[in-house]
mmCIF file of C-alpha atoms and ligand atoms in Angstrom:
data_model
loop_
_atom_site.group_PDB
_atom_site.id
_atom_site.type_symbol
_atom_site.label_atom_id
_atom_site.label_comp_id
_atom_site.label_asym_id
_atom_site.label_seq_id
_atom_site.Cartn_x
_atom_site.Cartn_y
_atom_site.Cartn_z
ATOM 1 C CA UNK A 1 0.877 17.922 -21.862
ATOM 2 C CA UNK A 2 -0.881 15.751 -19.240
ATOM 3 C CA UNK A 3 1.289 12.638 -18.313
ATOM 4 C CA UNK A 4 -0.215 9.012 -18.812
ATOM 5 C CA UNK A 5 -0.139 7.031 -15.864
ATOM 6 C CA UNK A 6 -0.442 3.077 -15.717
ATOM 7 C CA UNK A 7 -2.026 2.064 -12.538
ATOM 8 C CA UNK A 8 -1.795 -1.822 -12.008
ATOM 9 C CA UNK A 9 -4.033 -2.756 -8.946
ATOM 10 C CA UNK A 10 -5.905 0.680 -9.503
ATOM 11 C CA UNK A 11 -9.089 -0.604 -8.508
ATOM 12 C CA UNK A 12 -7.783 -1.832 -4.743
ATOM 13 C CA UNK A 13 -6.958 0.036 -1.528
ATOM 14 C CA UNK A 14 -4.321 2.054 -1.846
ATOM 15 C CA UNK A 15 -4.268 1.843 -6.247
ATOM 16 C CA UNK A 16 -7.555 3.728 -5.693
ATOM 17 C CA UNK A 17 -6.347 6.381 -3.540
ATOM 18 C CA UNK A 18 -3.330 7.119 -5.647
ATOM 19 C CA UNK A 19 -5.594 6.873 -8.433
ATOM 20 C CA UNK A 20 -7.674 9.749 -7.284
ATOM 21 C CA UNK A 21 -4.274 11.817 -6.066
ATOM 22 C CA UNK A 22 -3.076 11.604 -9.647
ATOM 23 C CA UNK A 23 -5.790 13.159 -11.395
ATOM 24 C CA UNK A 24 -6.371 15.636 -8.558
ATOM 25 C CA UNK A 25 -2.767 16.509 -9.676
ATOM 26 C CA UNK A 26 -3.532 16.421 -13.362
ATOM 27 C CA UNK A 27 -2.330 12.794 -14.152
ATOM 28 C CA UNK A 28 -4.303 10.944 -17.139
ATOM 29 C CA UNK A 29 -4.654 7.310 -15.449
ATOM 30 C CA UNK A 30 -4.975 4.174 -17.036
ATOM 31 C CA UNK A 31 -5.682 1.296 -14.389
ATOM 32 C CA UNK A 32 -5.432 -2.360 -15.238
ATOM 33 C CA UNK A 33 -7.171 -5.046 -12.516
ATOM 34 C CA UNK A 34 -7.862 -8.193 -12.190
ATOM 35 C CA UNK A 35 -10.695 -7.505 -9.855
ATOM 36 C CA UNK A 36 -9.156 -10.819 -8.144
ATOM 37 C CA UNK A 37 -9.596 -8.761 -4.605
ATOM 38 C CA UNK A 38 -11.285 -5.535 -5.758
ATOM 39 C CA UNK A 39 -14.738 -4.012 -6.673
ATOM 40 C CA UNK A 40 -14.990 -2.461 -9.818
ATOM 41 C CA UNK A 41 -17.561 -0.238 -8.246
ATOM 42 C CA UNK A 42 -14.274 1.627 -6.716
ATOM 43 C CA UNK A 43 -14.598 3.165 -10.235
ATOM 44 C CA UNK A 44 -17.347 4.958 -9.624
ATOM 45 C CA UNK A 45 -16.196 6.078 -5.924
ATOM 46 C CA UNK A 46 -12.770 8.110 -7.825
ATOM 47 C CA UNK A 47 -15.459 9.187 -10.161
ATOM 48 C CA UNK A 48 -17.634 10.794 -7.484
ATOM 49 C CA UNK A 49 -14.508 12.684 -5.979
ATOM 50 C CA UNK A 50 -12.348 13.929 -9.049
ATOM 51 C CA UNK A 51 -15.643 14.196 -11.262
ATOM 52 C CA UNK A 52 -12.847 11.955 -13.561
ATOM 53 C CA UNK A 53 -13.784 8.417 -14.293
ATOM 54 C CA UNK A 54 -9.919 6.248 -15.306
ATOM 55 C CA UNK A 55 -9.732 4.576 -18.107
ATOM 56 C CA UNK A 56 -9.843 0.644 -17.184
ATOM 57 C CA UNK A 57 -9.016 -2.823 -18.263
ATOM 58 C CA UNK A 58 -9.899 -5.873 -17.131
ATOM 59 C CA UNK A 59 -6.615 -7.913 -17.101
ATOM 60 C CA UNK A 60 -4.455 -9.861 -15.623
ATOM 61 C CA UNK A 61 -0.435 -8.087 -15.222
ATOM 62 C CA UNK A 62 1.107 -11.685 -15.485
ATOM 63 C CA UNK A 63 0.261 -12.146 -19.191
ATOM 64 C CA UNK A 64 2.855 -9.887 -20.995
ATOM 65 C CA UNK A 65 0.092 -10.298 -24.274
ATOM 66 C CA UNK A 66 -2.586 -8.283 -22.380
ATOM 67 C CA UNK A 67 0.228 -6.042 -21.035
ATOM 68 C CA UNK A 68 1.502 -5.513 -24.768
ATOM 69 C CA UNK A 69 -2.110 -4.464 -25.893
ATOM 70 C CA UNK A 70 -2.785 -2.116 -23.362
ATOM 71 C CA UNK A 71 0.160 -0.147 -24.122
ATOM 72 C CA UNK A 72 -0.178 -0.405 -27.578
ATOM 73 C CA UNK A 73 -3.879 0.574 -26.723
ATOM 74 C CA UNK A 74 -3.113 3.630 -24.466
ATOM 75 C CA UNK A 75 -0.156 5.277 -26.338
ATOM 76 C CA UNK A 76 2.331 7.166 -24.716
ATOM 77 C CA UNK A 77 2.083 5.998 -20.956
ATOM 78 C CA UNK A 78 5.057 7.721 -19.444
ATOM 79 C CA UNK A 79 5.160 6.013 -16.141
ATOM 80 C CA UNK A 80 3.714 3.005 -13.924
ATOM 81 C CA UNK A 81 3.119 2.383 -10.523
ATOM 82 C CA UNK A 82 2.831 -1.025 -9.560
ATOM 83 C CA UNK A 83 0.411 -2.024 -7.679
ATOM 84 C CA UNK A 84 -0.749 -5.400 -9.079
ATOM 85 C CA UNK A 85 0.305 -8.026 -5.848
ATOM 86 C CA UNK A 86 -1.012 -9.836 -3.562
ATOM 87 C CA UNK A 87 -0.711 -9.238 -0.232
ATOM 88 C CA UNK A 88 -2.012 -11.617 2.372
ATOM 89 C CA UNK A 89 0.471 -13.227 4.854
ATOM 90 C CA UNK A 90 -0.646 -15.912 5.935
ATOM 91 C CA UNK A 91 -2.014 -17.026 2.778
ATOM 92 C CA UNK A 92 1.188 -16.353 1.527
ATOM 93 C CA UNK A 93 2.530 -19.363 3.099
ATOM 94 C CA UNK A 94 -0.049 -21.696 1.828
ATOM 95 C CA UNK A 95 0.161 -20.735 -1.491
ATOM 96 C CA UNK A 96 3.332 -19.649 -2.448
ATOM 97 C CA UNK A 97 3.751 -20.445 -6.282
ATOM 98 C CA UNK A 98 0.647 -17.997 -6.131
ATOM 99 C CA UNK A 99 2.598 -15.330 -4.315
ATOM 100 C CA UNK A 100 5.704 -16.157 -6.594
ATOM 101 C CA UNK A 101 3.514 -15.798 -9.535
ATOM 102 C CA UNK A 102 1.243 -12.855 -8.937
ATOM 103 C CA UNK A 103 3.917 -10.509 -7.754
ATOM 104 C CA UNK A 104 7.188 -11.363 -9.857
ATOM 105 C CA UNK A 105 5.386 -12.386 -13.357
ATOM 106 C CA UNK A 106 3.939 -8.649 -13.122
ATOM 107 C CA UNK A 107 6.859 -6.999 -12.434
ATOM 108 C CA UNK A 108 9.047 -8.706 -14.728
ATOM 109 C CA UNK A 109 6.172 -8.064 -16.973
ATOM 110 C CA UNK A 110 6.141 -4.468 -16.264
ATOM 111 C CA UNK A 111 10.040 -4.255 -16.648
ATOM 112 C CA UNK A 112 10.274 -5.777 -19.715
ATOM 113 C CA UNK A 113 8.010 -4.018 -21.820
ATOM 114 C CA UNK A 114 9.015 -0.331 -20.345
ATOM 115 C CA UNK A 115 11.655 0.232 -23.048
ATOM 116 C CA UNK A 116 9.431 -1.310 -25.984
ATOM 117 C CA UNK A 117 6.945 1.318 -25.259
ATOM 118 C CA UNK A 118 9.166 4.263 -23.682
ATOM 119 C CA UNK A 119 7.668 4.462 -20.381
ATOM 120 C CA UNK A 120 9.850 6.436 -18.361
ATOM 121 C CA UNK A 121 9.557 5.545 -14.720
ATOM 122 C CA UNK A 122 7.967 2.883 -12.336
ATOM 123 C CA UNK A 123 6.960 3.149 -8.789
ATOM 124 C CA UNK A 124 7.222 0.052 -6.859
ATOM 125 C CA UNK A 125 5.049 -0.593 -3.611
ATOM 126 C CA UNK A 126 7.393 -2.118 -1.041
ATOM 127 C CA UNK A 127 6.526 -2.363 2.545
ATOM 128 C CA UNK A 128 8.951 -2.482 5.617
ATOM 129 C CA UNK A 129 8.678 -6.153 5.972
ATOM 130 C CA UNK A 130 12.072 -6.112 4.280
ATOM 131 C CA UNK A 131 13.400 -4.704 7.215
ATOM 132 C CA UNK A 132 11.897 -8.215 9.394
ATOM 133 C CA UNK A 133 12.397 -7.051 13.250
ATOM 134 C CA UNK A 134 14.773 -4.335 12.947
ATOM 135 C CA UNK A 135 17.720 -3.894 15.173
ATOM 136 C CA UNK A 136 16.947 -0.304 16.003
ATOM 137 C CA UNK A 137 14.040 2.041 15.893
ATOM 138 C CA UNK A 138 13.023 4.344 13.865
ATOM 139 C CA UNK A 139 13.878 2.391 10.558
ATOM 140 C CA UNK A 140 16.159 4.292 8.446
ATOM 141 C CA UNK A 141 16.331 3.246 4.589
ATOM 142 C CA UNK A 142 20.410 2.483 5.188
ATOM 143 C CA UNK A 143 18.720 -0.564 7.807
ATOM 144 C CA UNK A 144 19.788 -4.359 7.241
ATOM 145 C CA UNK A 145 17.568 -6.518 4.872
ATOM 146 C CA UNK A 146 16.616 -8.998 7.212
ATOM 147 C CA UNK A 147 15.544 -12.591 5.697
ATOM 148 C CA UNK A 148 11.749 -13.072 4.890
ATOM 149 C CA UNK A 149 9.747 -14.912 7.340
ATOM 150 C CA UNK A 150 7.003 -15.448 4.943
ATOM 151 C CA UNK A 151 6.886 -16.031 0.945
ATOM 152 C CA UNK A 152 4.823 -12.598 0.493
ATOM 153 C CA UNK A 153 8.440 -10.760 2.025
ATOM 154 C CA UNK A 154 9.934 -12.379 0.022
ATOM 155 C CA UNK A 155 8.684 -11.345 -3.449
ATOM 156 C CA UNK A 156 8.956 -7.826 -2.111
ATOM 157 C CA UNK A 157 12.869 -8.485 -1.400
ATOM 158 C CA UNK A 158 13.251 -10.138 -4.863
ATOM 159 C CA UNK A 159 11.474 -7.579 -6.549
ATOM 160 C CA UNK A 160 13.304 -4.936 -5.023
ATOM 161 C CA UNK A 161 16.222 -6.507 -6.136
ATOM 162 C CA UNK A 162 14.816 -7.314 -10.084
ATOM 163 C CA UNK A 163 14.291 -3.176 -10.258
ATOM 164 C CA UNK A 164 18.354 -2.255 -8.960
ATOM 165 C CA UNK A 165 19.476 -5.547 -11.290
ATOM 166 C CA UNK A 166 17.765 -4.354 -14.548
ATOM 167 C CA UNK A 167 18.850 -0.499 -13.714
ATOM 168 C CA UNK A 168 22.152 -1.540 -13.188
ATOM 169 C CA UNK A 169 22.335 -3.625 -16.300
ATOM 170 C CA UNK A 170 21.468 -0.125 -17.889
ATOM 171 C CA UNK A 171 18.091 -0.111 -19.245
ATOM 172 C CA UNK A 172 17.003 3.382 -19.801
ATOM 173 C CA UNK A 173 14.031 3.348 -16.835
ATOM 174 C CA UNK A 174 14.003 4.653 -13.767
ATOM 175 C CA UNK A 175 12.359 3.293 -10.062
ATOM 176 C CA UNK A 176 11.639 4.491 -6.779
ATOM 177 C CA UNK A 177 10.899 2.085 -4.215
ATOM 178 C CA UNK A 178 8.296 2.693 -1.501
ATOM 179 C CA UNK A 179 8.589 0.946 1.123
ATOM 180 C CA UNK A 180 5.376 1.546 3.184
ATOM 181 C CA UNK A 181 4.699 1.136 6.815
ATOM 182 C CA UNK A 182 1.065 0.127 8.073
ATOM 183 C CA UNK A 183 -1.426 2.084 5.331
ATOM 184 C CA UNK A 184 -4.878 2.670 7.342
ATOM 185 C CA UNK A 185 -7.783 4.654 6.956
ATOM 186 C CA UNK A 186 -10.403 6.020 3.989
ATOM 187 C CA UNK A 187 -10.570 8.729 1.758
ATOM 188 C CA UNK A 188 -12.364 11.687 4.165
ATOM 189 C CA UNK A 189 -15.256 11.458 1.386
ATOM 190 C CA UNK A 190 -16.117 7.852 2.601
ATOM 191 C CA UNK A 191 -16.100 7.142 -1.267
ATOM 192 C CA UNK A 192 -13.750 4.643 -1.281
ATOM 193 C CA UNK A 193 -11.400 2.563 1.470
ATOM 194 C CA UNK A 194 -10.281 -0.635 2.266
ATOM 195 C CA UNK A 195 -12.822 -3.533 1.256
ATOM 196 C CA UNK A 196 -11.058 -6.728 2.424
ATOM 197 C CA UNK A 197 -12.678 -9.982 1.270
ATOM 198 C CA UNK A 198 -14.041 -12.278 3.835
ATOM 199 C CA UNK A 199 -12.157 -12.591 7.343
ATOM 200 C CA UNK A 200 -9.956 -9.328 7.448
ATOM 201 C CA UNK A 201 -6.343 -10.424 8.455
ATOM 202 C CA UNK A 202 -5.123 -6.877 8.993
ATOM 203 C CA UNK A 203 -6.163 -4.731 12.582
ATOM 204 C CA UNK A 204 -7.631 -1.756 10.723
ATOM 205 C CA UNK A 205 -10.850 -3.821 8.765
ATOM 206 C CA UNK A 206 -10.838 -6.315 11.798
ATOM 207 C CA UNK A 207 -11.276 -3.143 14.439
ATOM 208 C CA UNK A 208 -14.027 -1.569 12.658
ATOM 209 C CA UNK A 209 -16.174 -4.561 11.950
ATOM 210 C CA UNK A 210 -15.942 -5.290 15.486
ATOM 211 C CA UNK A 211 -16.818 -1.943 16.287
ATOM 212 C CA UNK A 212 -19.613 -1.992 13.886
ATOM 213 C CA UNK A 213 -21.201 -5.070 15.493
ATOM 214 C CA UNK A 214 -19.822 -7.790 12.009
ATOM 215 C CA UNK A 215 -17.266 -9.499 14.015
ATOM 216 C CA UNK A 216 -18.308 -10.322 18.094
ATOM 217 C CA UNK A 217 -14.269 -9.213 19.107
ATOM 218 C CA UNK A 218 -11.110 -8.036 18.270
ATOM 219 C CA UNK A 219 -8.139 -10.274 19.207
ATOM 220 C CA UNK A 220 -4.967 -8.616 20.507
ATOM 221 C CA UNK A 221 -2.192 -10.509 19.574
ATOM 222 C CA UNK A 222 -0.417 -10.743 22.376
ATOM 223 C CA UNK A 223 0.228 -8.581 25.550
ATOM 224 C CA UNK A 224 3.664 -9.823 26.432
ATOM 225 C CA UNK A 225 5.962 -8.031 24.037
ATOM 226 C CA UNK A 226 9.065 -5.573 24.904
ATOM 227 C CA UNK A 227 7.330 -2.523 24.675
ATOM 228 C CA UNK A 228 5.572 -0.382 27.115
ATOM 229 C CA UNK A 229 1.815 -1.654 27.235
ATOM 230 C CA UNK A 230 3.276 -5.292 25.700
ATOM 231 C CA UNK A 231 1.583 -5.217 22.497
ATOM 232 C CA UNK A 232 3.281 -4.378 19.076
ATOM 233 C CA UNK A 233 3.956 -1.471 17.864
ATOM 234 C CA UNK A 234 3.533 -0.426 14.148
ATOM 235 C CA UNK A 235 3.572 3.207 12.698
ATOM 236 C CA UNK A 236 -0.119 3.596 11.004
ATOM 237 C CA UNK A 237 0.444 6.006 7.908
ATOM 238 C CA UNK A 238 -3.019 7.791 6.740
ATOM 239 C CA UNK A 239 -3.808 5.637 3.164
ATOM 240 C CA UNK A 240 -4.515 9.606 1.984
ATOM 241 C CA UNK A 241 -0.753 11.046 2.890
ATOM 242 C CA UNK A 242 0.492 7.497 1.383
ATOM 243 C CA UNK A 243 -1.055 8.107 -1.897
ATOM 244 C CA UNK A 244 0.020 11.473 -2.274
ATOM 245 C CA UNK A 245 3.906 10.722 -1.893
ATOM 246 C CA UNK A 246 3.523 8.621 -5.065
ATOM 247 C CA UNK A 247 2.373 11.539 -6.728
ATOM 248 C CA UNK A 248 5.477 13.621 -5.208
ATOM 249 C CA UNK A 249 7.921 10.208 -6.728
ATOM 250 C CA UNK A 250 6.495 10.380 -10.191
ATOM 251 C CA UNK A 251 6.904 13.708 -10.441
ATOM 252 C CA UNK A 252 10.604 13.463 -9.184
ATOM 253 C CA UNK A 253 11.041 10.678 -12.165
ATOM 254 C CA UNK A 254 8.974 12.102 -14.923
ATOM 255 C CA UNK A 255 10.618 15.732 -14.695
ATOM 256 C CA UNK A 256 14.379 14.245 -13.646
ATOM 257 C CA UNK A 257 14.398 16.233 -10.515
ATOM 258 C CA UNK A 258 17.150 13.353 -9.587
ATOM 259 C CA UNK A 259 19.917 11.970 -10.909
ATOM 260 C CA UNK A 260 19.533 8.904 -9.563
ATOM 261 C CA UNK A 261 17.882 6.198 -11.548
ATOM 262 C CA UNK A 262 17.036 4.174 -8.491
ATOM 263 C CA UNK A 263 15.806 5.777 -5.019
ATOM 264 C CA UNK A 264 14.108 4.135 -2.185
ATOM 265 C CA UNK A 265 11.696 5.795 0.602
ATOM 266 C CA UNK A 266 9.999 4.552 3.836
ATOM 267 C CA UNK A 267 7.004 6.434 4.298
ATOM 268 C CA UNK A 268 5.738 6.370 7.584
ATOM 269 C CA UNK A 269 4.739 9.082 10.182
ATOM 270 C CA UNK A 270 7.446 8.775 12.321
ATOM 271 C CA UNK A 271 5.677 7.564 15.254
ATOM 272 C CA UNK A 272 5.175 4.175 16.807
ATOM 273 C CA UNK A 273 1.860 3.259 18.216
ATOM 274 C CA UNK A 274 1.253 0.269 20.044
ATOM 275 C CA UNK A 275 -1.930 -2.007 18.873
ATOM 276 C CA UNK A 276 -3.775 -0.975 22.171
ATOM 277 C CA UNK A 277 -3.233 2.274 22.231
ATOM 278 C CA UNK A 278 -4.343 2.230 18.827
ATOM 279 C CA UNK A 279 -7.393 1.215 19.919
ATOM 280 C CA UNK A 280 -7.698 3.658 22.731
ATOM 281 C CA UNK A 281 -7.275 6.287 19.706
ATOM 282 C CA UNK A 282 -10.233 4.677 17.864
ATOM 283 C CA UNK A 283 -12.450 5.000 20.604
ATOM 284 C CA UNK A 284 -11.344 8.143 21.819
ATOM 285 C CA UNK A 285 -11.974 10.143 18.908
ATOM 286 C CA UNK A 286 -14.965 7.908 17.352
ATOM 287 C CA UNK A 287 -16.758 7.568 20.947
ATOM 288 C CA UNK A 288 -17.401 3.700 19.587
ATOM 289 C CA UNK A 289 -15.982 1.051 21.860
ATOM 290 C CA UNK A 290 -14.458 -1.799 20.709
ATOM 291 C CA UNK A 291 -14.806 -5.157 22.438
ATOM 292 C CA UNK A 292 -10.994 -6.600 22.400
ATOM 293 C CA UNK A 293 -9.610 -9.375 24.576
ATOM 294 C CA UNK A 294 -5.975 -10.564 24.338
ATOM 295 C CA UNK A 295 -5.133 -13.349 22.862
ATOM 296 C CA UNK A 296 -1.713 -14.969 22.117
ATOM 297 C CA UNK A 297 1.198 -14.073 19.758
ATOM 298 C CA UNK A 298 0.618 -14.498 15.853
ATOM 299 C CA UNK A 299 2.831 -16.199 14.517
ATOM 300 C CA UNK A 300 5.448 -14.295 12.367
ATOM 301 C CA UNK A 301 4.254 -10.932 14.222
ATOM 302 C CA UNK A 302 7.017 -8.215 14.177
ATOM 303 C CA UNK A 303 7.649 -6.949 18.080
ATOM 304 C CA UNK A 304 8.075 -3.065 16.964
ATOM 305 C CA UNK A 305 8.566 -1.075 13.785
ATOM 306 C CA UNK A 306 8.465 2.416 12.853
ATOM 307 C CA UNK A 307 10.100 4.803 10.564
ATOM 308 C CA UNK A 308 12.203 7.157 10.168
ATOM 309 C CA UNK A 309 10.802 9.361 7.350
ATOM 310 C CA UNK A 310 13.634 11.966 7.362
ATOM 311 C CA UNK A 311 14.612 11.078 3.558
ATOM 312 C CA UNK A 312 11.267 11.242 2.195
ATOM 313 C CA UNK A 313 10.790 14.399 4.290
ATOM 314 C CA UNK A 314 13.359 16.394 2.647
ATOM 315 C CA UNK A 315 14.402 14.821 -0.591
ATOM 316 C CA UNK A 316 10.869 14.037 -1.722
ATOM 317 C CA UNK A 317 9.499 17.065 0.536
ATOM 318 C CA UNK A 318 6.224 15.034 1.325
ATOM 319 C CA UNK A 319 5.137 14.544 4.978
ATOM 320 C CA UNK A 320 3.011 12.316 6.911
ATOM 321 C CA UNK A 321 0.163 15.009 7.747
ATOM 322 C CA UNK A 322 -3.227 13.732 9.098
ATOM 323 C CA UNK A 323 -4.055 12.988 12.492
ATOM 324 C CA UNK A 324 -4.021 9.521 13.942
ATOM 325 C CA UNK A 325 -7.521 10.631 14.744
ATOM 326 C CA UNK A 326 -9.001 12.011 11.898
ATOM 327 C CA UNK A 327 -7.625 9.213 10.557
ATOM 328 C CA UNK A 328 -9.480 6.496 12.805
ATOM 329 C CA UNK A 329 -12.971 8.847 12.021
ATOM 330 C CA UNK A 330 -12.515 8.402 8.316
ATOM 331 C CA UNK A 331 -12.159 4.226 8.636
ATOM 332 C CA UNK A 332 -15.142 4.547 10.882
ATOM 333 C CA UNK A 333 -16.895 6.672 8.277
ATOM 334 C CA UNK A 334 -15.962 4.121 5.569
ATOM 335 C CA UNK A 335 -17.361 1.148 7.773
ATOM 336 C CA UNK A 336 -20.291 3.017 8.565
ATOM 337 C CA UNK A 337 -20.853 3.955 4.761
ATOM 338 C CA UNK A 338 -20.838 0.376 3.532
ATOM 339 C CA UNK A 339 -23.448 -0.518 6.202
ATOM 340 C CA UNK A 340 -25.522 2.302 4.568
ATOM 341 C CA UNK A 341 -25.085 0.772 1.247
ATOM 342 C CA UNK A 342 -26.106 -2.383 2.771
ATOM 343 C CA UNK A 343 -22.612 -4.170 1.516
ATOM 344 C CA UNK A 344 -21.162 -5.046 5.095
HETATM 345 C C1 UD1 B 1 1.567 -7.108 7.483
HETATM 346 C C2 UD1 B 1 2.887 -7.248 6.794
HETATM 347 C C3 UD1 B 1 3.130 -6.058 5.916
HETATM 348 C C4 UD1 B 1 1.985 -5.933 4.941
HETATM 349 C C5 UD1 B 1 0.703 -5.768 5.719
HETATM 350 C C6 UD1 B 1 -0.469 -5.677 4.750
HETATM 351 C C7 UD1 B 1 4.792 -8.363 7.804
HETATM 352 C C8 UD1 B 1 5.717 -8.396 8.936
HETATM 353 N N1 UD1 B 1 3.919 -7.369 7.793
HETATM 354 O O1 UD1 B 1 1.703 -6.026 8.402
HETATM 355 O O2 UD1 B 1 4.312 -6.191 5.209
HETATM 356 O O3 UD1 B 1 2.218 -4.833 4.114
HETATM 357 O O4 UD1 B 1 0.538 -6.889 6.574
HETATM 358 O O5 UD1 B 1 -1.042 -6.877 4.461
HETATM 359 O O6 UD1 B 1 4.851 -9.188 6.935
HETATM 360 N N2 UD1 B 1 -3.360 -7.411 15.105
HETATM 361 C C9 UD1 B 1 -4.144 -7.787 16.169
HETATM 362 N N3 UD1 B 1 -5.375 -8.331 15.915
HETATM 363 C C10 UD1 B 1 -5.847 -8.496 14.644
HETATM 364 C C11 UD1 B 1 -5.036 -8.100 13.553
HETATM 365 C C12 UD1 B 1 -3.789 -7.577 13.819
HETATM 366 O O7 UD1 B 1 -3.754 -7.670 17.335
HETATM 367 O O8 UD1 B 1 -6.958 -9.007 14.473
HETATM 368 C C13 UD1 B 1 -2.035 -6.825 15.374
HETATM 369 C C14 UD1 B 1 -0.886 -7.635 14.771
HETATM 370 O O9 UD1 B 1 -0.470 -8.605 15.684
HETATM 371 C C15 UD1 B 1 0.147 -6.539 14.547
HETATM 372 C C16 UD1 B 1 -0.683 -5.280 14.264
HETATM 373 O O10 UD1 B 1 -1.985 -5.566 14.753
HETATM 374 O O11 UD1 B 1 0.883 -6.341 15.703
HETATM 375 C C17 UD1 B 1 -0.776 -4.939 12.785
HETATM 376 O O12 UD1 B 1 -1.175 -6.109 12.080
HETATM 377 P P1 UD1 B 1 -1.591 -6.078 10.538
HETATM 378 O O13 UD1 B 1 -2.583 -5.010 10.299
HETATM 379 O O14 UD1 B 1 -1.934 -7.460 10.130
HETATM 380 O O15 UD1 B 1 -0.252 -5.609 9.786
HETATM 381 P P2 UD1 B 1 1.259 -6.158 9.911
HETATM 382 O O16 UD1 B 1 1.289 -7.558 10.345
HETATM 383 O O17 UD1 B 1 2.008 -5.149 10.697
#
């Protein structure tokens, strides 16, 4: 029998990837949304590619009511993946009862109504902002949690830590924690990407506006860091590759191909890649150049980060696969498509 999947945040970058990975791998998906930074048009983008349109519900994952109904409403989900957070920084710090609300209500949410309704497993999306500026690279999972420097780190620190309470106070569930590195790119059918609202805070969205003529030039955050060409260094993880490992970790929990109740993974490529030779990558293998000046240090900014992806390698036996490059050619596809559509 097909398993039923509950997709919070379905409808937003990387929901709607794993979206599409699930029912290329059979998965029945259910995706709740609030639409609060999404386009329910995404719908019709999976549809295109799996020739599958999700079920979907309007809601909002921080009311346990609307949670109880759709699980009453779509019997027998057997796992979640949480997507359902906001994820901004900066705003982050401006709002952070917003932050604190969004992103623990759900998962407590979540949590809570898993043994009511039986639902088996829940993959969290954590990001290696727990690890803050690490002391060594690559990042291995056994790496210090390093204090939050901004309320959005922080719920994903607390959260991690509401999944391996509630396990260990025995609940019949199980979790895997992702802890992602810097998702960028678009599906290779330039069906769906990343559709940021407004000024993009992230390099990805900001590079290929610039590139596409939106924005007038990228900003470099600053030039003066330890690393070889002085700008930071981040390892960029295809959004494709990243959506298929939470395939692989449902899998793992659904068929108990671990005895472990609680796992954690960094998925990453491996490699670190400084901001400007990211950009030398862009144009490189898109033949688009891309006006950049540097600028000063953001505040917050991480000097250098990358993983190492050994565990998910060989326990979870998913890899990092696409090219940096083919990567860079689908977000320039993506930017190019929404042009054509006339939405950017
Ligand atoms: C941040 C978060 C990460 C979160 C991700 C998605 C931290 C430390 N990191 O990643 O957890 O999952 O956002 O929202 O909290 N850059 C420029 N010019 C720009 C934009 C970015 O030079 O216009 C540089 C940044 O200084 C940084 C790199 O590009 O060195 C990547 O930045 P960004 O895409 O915002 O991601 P992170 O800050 O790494």
């Amino acid at each position: 029998m097909k398993h039923k999947i509950l997709v919070t945040g379905g409808v937003g970058y990387i929901g709607s990837h794993t979206t599409v990975e699930l029912i290329n791998a059979g998965y029945e998906v259910v995706i709740i949304d609030n639409l609060s930074n999404s386009n329910i048009n995404v719908l019709d983008g999976i549809e295109k590619i799996t020739g599958v349109r999700p079920a979907f519900v309007e809601g909002d994952c921080t009311s346990i009511e609307t949670l109880r109904k759709v699980f009453t409403e779509y019997k027998g989900i057997d796992g979640i993946i949480n997507f359902a957070a906001s994820k901004a920084v900066g705003e982050s710090v401006e709002k952070p009862l917003l932050y604190y609300r969004n992103n623990l209500l759900t998962l407590i949410n979540l949590l809570d109504l898993m043994p009511e309704f039986g639902v088996k497993g829940i993959v969290f999306s954590s990001s290696c902002t727990v690890y803050g500026e690490p002391d060594e690279n690559p990042v291995t999972e056994k790496a210090p949690i390093k204090p939050a420097t901004s309320p959005y780190g922080n719920t994903k620190q607390v959260s991690e830590e509401i999944i391996t309470d509630y396990i260990h106070s025995g609940v019949n569930i199980k979790s895997i924690l992702l802890r992602y590195f810097n998702p960028v790119g678009a599906h290779p059918s330039s069906e769906i990407g990343e559709l940021p609202n407004g000024v993009p805070n992230n390099l990805i969205p900001y590079l290929t506006q610039t590139a596409i003529g939106i924005r007038k030039e990228l900003s470099v955050f600053g030039n003066d860091y330890d690393t070889p060409d002085g700008s930071c260094i981040r390892d960029f993880i295809d959004v494709v590759d990243l959506a298929k490992a939470h395939v692989v970790a449902m899998e793992r929990m659904l068929e108990d191909k671990s005895e472990e109740r609680l796992e954690v993974f960094n998925l990453g490529t491996g490699n670190g890649l400084s901001v400007l030779q990211l950009i030398d990558v862009f144009e490189k293998s898109t033949g688009v150049k891309v006006p950049h000046k540097i600028v000063g240090r953001r505040a917050g900014d991480i000097e250098k980060v990358w993983a190492n992806p050994e565990k998910a390698n060989n326990v979870l036996g998913w890899k990092a696969e696409t090219p940096i490059e083919e990567t860079m050619r689908n977000a320039w596809n993506w930017q190019m498509k929404l042009r054509e559509r006339g939405i950017m």
